[in-house]
CSV table of C-alpha atoms in Angstrom, one decimal:
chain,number,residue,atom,x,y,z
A,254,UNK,CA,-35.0,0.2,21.5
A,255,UNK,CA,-35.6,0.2,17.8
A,256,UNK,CA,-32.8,3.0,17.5
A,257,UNK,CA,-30.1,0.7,19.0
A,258,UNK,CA,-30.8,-1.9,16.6
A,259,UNK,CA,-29.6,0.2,13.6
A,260,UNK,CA,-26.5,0.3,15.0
A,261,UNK,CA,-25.4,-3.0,15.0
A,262,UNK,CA,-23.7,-4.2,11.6
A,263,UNK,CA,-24.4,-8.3,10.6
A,264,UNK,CA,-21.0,-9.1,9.4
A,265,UNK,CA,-22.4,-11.9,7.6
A,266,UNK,CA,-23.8,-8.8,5.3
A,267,UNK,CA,-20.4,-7.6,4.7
A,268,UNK,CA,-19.3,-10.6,1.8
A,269,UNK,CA,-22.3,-9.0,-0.4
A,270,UNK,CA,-20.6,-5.4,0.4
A,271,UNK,CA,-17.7,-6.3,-0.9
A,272,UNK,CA,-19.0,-8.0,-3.6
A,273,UNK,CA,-21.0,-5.1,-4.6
A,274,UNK,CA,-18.1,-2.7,-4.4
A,275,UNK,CA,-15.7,-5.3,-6.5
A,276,UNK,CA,-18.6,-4.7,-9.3
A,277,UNK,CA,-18.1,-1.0,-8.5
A,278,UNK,CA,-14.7,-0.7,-9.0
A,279,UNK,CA,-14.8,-3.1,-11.7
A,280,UNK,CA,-17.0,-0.8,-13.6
A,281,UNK,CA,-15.3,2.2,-13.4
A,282,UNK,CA,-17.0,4.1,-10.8
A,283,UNK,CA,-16.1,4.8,-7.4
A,284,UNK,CA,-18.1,4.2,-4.3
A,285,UNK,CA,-18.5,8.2,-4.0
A,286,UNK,CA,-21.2,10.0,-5.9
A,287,UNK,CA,-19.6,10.1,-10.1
A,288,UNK,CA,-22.7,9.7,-12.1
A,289,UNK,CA,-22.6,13.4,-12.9
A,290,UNK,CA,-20.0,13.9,-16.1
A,291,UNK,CA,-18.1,17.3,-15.4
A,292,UNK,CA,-15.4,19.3,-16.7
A,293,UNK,CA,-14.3,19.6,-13.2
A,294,UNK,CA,-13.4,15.8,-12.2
A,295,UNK,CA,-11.2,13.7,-14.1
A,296,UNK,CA,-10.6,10.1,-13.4
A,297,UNK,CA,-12.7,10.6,-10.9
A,298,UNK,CA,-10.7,13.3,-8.9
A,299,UNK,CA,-12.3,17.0,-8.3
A,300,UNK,CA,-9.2,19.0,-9.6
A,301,UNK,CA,-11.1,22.1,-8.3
A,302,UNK,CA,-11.7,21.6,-4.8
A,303,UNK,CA,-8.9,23.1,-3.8
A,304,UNK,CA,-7.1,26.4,-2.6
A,305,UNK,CA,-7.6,29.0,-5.1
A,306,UNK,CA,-4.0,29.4,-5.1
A,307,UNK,CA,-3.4,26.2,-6.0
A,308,UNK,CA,-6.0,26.2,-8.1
A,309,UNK,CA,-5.0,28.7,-10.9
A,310,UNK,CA,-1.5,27.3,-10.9
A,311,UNK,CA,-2.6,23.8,-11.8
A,312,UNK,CA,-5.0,25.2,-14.5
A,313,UNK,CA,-2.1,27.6,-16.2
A,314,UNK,CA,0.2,23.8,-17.0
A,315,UNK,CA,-3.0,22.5,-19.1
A,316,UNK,CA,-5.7,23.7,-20.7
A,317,UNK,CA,-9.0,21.5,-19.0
A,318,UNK,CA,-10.0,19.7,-22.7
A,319,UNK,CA,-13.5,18.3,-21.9
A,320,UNK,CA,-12.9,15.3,-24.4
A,321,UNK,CA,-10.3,14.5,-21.1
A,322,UNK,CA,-13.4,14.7,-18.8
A,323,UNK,CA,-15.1,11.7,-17.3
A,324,UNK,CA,-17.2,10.4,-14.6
A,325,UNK,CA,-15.4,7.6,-14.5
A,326,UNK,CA,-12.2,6.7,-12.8
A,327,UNK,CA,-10.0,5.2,-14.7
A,328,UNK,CA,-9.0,1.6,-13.5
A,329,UNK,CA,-6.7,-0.7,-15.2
A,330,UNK,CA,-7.3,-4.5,-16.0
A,331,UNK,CA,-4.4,-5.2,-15.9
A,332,UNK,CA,-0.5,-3.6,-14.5
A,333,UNK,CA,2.2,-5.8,-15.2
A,334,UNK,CA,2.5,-9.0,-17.3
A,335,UNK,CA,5.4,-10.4,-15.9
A,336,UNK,CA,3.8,-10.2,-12.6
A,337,UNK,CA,0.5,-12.1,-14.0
A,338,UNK,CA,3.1,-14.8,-15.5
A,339,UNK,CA,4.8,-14.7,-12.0
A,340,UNK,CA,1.6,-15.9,-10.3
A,341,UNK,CA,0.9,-18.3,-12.6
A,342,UNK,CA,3.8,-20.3,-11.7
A,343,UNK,CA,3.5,-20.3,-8.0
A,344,UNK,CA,-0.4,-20.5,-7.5
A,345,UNK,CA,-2.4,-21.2,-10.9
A,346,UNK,CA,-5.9,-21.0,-9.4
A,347,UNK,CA,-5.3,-17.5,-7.7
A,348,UNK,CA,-4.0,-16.5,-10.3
A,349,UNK,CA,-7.3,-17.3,-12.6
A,350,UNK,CA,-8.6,-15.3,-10.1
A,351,UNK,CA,-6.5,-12.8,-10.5
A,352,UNK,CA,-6.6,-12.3,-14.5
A,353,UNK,CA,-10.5,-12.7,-13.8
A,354,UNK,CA,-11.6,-10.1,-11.5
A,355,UNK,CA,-8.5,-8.1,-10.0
A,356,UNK,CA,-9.8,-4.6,-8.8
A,357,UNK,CA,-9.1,-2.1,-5.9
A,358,UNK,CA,-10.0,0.8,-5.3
A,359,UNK,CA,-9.3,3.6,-1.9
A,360,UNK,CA,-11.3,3.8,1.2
A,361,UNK,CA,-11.5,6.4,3.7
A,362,UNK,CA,-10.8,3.9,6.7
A,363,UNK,CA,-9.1,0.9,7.7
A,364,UNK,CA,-11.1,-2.4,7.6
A,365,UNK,CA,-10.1,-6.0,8.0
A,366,UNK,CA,-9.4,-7.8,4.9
A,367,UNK,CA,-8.2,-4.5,3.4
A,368,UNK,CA,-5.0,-2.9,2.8
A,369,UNK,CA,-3.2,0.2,4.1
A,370,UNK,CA,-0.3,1.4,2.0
A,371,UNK,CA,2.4,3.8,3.7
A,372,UNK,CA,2.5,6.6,1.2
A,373,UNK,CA,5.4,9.1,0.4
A,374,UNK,CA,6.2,11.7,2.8
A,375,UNK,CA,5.6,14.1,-0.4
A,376,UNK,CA,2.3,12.8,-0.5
A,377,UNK,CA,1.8,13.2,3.6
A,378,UNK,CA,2.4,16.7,3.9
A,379,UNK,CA,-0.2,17.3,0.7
A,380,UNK,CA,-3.0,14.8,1.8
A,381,UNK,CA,-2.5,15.1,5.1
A,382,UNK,CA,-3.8,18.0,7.7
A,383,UNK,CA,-4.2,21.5,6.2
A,384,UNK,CA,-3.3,22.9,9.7
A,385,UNK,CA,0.1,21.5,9.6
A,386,UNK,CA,3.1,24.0,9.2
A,387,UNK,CA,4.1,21.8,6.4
A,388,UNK,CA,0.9,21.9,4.6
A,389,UNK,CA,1.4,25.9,5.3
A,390,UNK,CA,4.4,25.9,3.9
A,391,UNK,CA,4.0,23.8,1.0
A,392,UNK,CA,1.1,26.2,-0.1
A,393,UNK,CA,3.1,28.9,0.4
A,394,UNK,CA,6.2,27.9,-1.6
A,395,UNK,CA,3.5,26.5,-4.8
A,396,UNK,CA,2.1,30.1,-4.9
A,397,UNK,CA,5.5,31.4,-4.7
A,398,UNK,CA,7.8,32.9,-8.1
A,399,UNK,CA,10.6,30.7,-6.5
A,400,UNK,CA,8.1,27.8,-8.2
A,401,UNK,CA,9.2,27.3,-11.4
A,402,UNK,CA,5.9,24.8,-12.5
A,403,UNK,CA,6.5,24.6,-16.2
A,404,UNK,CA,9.8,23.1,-16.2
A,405,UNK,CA,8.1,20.4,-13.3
A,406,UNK,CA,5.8,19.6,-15.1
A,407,UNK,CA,8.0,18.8,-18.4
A,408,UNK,CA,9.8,17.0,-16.8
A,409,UNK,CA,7.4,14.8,-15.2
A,410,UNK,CA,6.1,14.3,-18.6
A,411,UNK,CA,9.2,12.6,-19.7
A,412,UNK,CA,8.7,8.9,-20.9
A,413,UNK,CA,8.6,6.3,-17.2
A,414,UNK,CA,11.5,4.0,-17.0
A,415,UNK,CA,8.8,1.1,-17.2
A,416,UNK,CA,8.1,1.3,-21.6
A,417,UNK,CA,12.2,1.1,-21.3
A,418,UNK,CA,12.9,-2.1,-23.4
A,419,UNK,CA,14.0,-4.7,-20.0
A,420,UNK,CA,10.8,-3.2,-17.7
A,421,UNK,CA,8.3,-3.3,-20.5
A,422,UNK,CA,4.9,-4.6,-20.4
A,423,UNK,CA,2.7,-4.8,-23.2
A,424,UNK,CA,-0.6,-3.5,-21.7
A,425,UNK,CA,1.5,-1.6,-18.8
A,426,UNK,CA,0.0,1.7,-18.5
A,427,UNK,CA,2.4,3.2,-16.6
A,428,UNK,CA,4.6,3.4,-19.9
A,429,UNK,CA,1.4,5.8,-21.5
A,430,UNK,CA,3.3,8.8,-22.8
A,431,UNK,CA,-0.6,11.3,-22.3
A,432,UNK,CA,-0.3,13.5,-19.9
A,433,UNK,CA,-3.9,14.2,-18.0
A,434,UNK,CA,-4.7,17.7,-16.3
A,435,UNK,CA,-5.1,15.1,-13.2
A,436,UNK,CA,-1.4,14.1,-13.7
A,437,UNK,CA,-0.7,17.9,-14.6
A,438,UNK,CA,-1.8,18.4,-11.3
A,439,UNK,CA,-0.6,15.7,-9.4
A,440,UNK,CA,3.2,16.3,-10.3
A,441,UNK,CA,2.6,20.6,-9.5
A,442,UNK,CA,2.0,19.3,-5.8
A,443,UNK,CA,4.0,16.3,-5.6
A,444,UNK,CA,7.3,18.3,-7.2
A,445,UNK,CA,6.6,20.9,-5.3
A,446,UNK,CA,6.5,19.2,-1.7
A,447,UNK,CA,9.8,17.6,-3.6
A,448,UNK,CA,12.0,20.7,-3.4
A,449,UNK,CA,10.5,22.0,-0.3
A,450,UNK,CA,11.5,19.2,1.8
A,451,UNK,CA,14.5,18.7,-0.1
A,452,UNK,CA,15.1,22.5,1.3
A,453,UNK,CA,14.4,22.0,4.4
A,454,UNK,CA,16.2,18.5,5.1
A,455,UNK,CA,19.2,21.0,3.8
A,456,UNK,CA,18.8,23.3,6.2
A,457,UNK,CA,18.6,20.5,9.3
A,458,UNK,CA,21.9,18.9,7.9
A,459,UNK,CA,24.0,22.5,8.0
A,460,UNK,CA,23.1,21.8,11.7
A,461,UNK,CA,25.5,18.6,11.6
A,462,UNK,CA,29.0,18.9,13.2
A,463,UNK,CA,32.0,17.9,11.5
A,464,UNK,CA,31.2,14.1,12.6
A,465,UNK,CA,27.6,14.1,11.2
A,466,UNK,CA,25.8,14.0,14.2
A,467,UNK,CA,22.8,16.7,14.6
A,468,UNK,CA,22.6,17.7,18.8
A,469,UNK,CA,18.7,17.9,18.4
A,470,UNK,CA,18.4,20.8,20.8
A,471,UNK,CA,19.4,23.0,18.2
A,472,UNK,CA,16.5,22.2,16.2
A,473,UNK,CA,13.3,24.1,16.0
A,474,UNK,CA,10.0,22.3,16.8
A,475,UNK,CA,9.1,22.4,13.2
A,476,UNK,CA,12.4,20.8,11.9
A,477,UNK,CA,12.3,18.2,14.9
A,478,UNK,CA,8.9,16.9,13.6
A,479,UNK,CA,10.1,17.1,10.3
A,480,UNK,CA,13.3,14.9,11.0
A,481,UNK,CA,10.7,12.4,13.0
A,482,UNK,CA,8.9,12.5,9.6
A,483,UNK,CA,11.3,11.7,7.5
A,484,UNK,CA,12.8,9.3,10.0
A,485,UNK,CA,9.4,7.1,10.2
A,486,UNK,CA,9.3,7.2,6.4
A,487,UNK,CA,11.8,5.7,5.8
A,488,UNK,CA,11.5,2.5,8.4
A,489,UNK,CA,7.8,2.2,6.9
A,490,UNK,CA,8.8,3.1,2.9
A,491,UNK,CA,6.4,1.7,0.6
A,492,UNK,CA,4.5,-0.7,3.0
A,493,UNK,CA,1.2,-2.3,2.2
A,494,UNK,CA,-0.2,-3.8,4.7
A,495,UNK,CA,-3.0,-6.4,5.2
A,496,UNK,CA,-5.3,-5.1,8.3
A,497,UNK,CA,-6.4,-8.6,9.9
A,498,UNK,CA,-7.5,-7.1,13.5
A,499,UNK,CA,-9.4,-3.5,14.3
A,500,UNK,CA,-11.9,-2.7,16.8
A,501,UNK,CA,-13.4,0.5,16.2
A,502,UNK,CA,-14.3,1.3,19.6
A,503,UNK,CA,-11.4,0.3,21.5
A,504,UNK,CA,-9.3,2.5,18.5
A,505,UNK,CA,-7.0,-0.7,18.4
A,506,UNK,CA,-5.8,-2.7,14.9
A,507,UNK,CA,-3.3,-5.3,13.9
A,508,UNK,CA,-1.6,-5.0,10.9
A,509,UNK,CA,0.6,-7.6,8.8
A,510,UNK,CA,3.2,-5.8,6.3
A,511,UNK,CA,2.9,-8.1,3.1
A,512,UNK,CA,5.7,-7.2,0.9
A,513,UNK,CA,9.2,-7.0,3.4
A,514,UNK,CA,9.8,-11.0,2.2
A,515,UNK,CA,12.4,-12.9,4.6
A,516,UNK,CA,12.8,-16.1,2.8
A,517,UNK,CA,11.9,-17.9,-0.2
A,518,UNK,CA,13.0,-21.8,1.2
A,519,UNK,CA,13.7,-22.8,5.3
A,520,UNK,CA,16.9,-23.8,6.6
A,521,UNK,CA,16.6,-25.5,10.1
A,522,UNK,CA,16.8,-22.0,11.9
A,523,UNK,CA,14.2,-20.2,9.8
A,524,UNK,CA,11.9,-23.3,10.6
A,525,UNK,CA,12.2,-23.1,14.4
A,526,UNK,CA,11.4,-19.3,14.4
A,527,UNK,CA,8.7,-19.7,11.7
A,528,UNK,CA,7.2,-22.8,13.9
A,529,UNK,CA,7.9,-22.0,17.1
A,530,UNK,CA,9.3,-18.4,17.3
A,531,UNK,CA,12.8,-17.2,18.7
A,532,UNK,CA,12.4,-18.8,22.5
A,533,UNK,CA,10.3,-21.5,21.2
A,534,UNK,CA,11.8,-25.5,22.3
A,535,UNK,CA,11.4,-28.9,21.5
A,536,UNK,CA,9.8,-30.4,24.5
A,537,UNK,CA,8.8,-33.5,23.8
A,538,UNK,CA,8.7,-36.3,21.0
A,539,UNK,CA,5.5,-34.8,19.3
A,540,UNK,CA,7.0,-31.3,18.9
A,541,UNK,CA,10.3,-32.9,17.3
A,542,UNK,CA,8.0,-34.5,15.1
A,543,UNK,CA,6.2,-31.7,13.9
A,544,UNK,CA,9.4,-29.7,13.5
A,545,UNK,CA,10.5,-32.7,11.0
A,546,UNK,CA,7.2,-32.7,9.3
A,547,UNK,CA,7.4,-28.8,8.9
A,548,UNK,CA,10.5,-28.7,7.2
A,549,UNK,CA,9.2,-31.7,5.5
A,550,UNK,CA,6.7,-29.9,3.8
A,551,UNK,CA,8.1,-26.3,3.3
A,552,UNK,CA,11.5,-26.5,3.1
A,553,UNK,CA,11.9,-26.5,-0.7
A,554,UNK,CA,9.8,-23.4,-0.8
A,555,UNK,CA,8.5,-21.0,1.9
A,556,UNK,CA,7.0,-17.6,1.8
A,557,UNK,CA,8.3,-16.1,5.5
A,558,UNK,CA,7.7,-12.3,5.7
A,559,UNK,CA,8.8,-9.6,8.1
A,560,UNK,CA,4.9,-8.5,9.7
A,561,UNK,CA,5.4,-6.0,11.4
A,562,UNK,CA,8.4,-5.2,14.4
A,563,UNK,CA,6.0,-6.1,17.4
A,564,UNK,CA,5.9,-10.0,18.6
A,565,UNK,CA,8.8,-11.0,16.5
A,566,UNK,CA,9.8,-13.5,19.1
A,567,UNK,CA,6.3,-15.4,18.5
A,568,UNK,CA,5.3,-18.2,16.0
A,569,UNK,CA,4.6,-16.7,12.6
A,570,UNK,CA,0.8,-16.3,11.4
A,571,UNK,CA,-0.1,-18.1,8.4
A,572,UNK,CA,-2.2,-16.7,6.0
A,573,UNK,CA,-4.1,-18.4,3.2
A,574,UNK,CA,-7.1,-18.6,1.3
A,575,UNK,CA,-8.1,-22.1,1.7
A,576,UNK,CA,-11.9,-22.0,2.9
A,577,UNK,CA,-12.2,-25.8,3.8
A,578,UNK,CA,-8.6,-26.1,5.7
A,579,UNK,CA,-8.8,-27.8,8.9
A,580,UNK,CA,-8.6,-25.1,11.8
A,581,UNK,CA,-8.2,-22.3,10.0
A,582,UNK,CA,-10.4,-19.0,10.7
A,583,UNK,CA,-11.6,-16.3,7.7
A,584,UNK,CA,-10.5,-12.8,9.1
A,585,UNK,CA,-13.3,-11.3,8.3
A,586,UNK,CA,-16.7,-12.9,6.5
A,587,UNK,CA,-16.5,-12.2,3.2
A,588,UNK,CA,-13.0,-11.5,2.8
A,589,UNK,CA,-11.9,-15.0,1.5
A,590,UNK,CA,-8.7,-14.6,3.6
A,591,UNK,CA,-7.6,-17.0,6.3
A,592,UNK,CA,-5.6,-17.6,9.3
A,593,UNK,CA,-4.0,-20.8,11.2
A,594,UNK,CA,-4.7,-24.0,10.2
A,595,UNK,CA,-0.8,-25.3,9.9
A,596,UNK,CA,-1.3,-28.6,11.1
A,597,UNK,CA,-3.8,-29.4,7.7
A,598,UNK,CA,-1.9,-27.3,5.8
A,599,UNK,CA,1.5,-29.5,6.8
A,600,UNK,CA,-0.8,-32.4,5.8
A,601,UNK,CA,-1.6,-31.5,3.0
A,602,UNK,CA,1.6,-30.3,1.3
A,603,UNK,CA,3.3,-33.7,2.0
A,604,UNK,CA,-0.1,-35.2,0.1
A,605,UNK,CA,0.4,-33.0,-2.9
A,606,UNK,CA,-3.0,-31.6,-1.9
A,607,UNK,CA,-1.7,-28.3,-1.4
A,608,UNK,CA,1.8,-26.0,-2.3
A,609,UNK,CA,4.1,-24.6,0.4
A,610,UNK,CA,3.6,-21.5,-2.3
A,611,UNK,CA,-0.4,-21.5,-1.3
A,612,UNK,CA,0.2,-20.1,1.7
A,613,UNK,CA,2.3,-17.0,3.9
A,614,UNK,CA,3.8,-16.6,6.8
A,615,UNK,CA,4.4,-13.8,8.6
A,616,UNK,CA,6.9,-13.1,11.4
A,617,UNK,CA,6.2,-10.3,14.1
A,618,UNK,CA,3.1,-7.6,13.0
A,619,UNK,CA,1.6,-3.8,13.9
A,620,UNK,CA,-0.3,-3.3,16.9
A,621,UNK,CA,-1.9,-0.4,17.3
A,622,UNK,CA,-3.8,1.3,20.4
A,623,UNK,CA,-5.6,4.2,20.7
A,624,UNK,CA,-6.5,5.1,17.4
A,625,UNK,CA,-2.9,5.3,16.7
A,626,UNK,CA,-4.0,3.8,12.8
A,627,UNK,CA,-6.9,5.9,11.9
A,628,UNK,CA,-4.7,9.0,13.1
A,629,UNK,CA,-2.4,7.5,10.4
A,630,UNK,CA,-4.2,7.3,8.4
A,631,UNK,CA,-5.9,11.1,9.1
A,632,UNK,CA,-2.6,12.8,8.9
A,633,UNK,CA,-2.1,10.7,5.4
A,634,UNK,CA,0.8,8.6,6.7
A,635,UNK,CA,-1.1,5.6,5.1
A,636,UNK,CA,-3.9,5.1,2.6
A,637,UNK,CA,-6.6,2.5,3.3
A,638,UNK,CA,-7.6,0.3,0.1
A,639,UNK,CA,-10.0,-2.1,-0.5
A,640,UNK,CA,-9.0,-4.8,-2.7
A,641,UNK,CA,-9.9,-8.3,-3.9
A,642,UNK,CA,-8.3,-11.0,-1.7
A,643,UNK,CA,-5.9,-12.1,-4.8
A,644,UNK,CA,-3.9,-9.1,-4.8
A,645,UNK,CA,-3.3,-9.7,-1.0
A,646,UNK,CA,-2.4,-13.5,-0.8
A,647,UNK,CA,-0.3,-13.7,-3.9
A,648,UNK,CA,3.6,-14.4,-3.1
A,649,UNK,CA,5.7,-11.2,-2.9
A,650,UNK,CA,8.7,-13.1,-3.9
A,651,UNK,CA,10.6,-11.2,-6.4
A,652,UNK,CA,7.9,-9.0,-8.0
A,653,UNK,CA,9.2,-7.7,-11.6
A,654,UNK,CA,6.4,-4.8,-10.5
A,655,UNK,CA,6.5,-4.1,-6.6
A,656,UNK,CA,3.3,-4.6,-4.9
A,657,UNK,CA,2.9,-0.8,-3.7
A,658,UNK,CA,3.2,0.1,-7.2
A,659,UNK,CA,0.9,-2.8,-8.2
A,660,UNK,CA,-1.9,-1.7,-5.7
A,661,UNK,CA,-1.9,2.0,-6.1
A,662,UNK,CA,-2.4,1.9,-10.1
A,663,UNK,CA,-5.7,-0.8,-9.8
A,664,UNK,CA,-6.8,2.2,-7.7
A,665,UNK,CA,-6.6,4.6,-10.6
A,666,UNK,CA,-6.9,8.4,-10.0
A,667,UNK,CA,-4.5,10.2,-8.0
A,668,UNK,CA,-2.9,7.0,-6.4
A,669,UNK,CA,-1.9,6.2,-9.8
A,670,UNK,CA,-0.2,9.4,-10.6
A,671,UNK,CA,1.7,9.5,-7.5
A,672,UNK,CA,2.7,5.6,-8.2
A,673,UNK,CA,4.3,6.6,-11.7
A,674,UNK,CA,5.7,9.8,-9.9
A,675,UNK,CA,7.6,7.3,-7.2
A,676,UNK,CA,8.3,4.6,-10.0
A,677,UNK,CA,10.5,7.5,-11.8
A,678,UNK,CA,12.6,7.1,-8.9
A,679,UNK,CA,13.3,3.1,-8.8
A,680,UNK,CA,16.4,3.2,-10.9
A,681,UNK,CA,16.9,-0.6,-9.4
A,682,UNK,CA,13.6,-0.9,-12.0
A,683,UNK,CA,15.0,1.2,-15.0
């Protein structure tokens, strides 16, 4: 049948796909329809899509200036300077890469070889389902005189803590003092689902008796899946992680978080449960030696990660980009990202062929079943972003910029607003 045919997907065809969208986002438009200029998108972003409510609060903090107006999303070239410097120390060819063609933009689902980044809780409630009570109550309390917008917004408008004089970058735009009817809007909502849960995590703690402890019986069903909420949030804060399994039909994924480093070098320990996970033995002569030539090669300097908590107890997964290594697997055609291949990549390291900083290993990952991720991802837990492969194998090793913040400002639009709106935060950055 003709008809069935169209429903199978060469993945071969995918490397030009991703190609093509890399020269997308690269040129400032997204893969949605943008070729029409109107006053009513900027960066890309519809800002009148929305509840009417909404709606005529956002367009009483800024006047809509046309000259603001484009078709284009706004992407940058480039985020952070000490974190292009960074890379160049550790991996000089990814970073060439890098300086050369960095770009990401969102998606509206998971793929392999992409990224999905665990967003605010702020963020969640707004983007997430409209029929949740805390949607309901969020657009309640913005429509409400209890609101007090213009003071949010001035204060959101207050110069970042990145142009300070120890976080600057020269071309960071995060330190940009103009303010966008996109941001205008952006911080109404975000501030806005700010004080409401700051309201009602008040109300759940008055619960508390005098040793802290909340008997969850007295909550109502509401606060209980607030709590669970806020709970989750803050195990999964900021992740962005690097999709490397998913099968659409099955509703199944495996995810591994690439920015919760372990350790930078290996000390005998570390090695074992890198090499041969936590119940892992030396049987034999040949696993000795491999354990010697392991620390051999990667002792000095090691990239292990925390992946995820499932599997912990199993040997890490190495992750690379070397196309011509020795047993190792692409993830996905196209992608330029790699798996396995330890035994070459041991071999190489001693030979000077390769770095230990060329490659990542990861320690436990994400399963998920069911469509547990794409629910995720529908409720706005996580945002799916597709990105070029350097932004996902470069070392996480003491980013000047974190890597959350790093991904959602290549994306532009919203994502960046809601970055600078969570960098305000970081006084560890300031």
């Amino acid at each position: 049948d003709d008809d069935d045919d169209d429903d199978d997907i060469d993945p071969n065809a995918l490397g030009d796909w991703r190609t093509f969208r890399m020269n997308l986002a690269n040129s400032g438009l997204s893969s949605s329809s943008e070729s029409i200029s109107s006053i009513q998108e900027v960066d890309g972003i519809n800002l009148v899509e929305e509840d009417d409510n909404v709606r005529s609060k956002a367009e009483s903090l800024e006047s809509w200036d046309s000259s603001s107006a484009s078709s284009k999303r706004v992407r940058p070239k480039s985020v952070s300077k000490k974190n292009e410097q960074l890379l160049k120390g550790q991996n000089e060819a990814l970073a060439e890469e890098y300086l050369n063609g960095v770009w990401a933009h969102e998606s509206s689902i998971p793929e392999v070889g992409g990224l999905v980044c665990r967003m605010p809780l702020e963020a969640e409630i707004y983007r997430g389902s409209r029929q949740s009570t805390l949607y309901k109550k969020l657009q309640h309390f913005l429509d409400s005189d209890e609101y007090d917008r213009t003071s949010i917004v001035e204060r959101s408008k207050v110069k970042l803590p990145a142009a300070s004089s120890k976080q600057k970058d020269e071309d960071d735009e995060m330190s940009s003092s103009s303010f966008s009817p996109l941001a205008a809007k952006t911080a109404f909502w975000y501030r806005g689902a700010e004080k409401l849960l700051k309201k009602e995590l008040e109300t759940i703690a008055a619960y508390a008796n005098a040793n802290g402890k909340i008997d969850a019986e007295s909550l109502s069903k509401d606060s209980l899946e607030l709590l669970q909420l806020y709970m989750d949030q803050q195990q999964t804060w900021q992740e962005v992680c690097l999709v490397i399994e998913r099968d659409e039909k099955r509703g199944s994924a495996k995810t591994l978080t690439v920015n919760r480093p372990m350790a930078f070098k290996l000390s005998e320990s570390m090695g074992r449960l890198v090499l041969n996970g936590a119940y892992g033995m030396q049987k034999n002569g040949k696993d000795t030696q491999d354990f010697v030539k392991f620390l051999s090669a990667f002792e000095s300097a090691c990239g292990v990660y925390v992946g995820g908590p499932d599997n912990m107890e199993e040997p890490a997964t190495m992750i690379h980009g070397i196309s011509d290594l020795p047993g190792a697997q692409e993830i996905s055609p196209g992608t330029g990202i790699y798996k396995g291949g330890l035994e070459a990549a041991m071999d190489g390291v001693l030979e000077g062929k390769y770095k230990p900083l060329d490659f990542r290993f990861f320690i436990g990952h994400t399963s998920y079943t069911g469509g547990e991720l794409d629910r995720a991802v529908a409720r706005g837990s996580y945002q799916p972003v597709a990105t070029c492969r350097s932004l996902i194998l470069k070392q996480c090793l003491r980013l000047p910029k974190p890597l959350w913040h790093e991904v959602l400002e290549f994306c532009g639009g919203e994502l960046r607003e809601i970055s600078k709106l969570e960098f305000m935060k970081r006084e560890d950055l300031q």
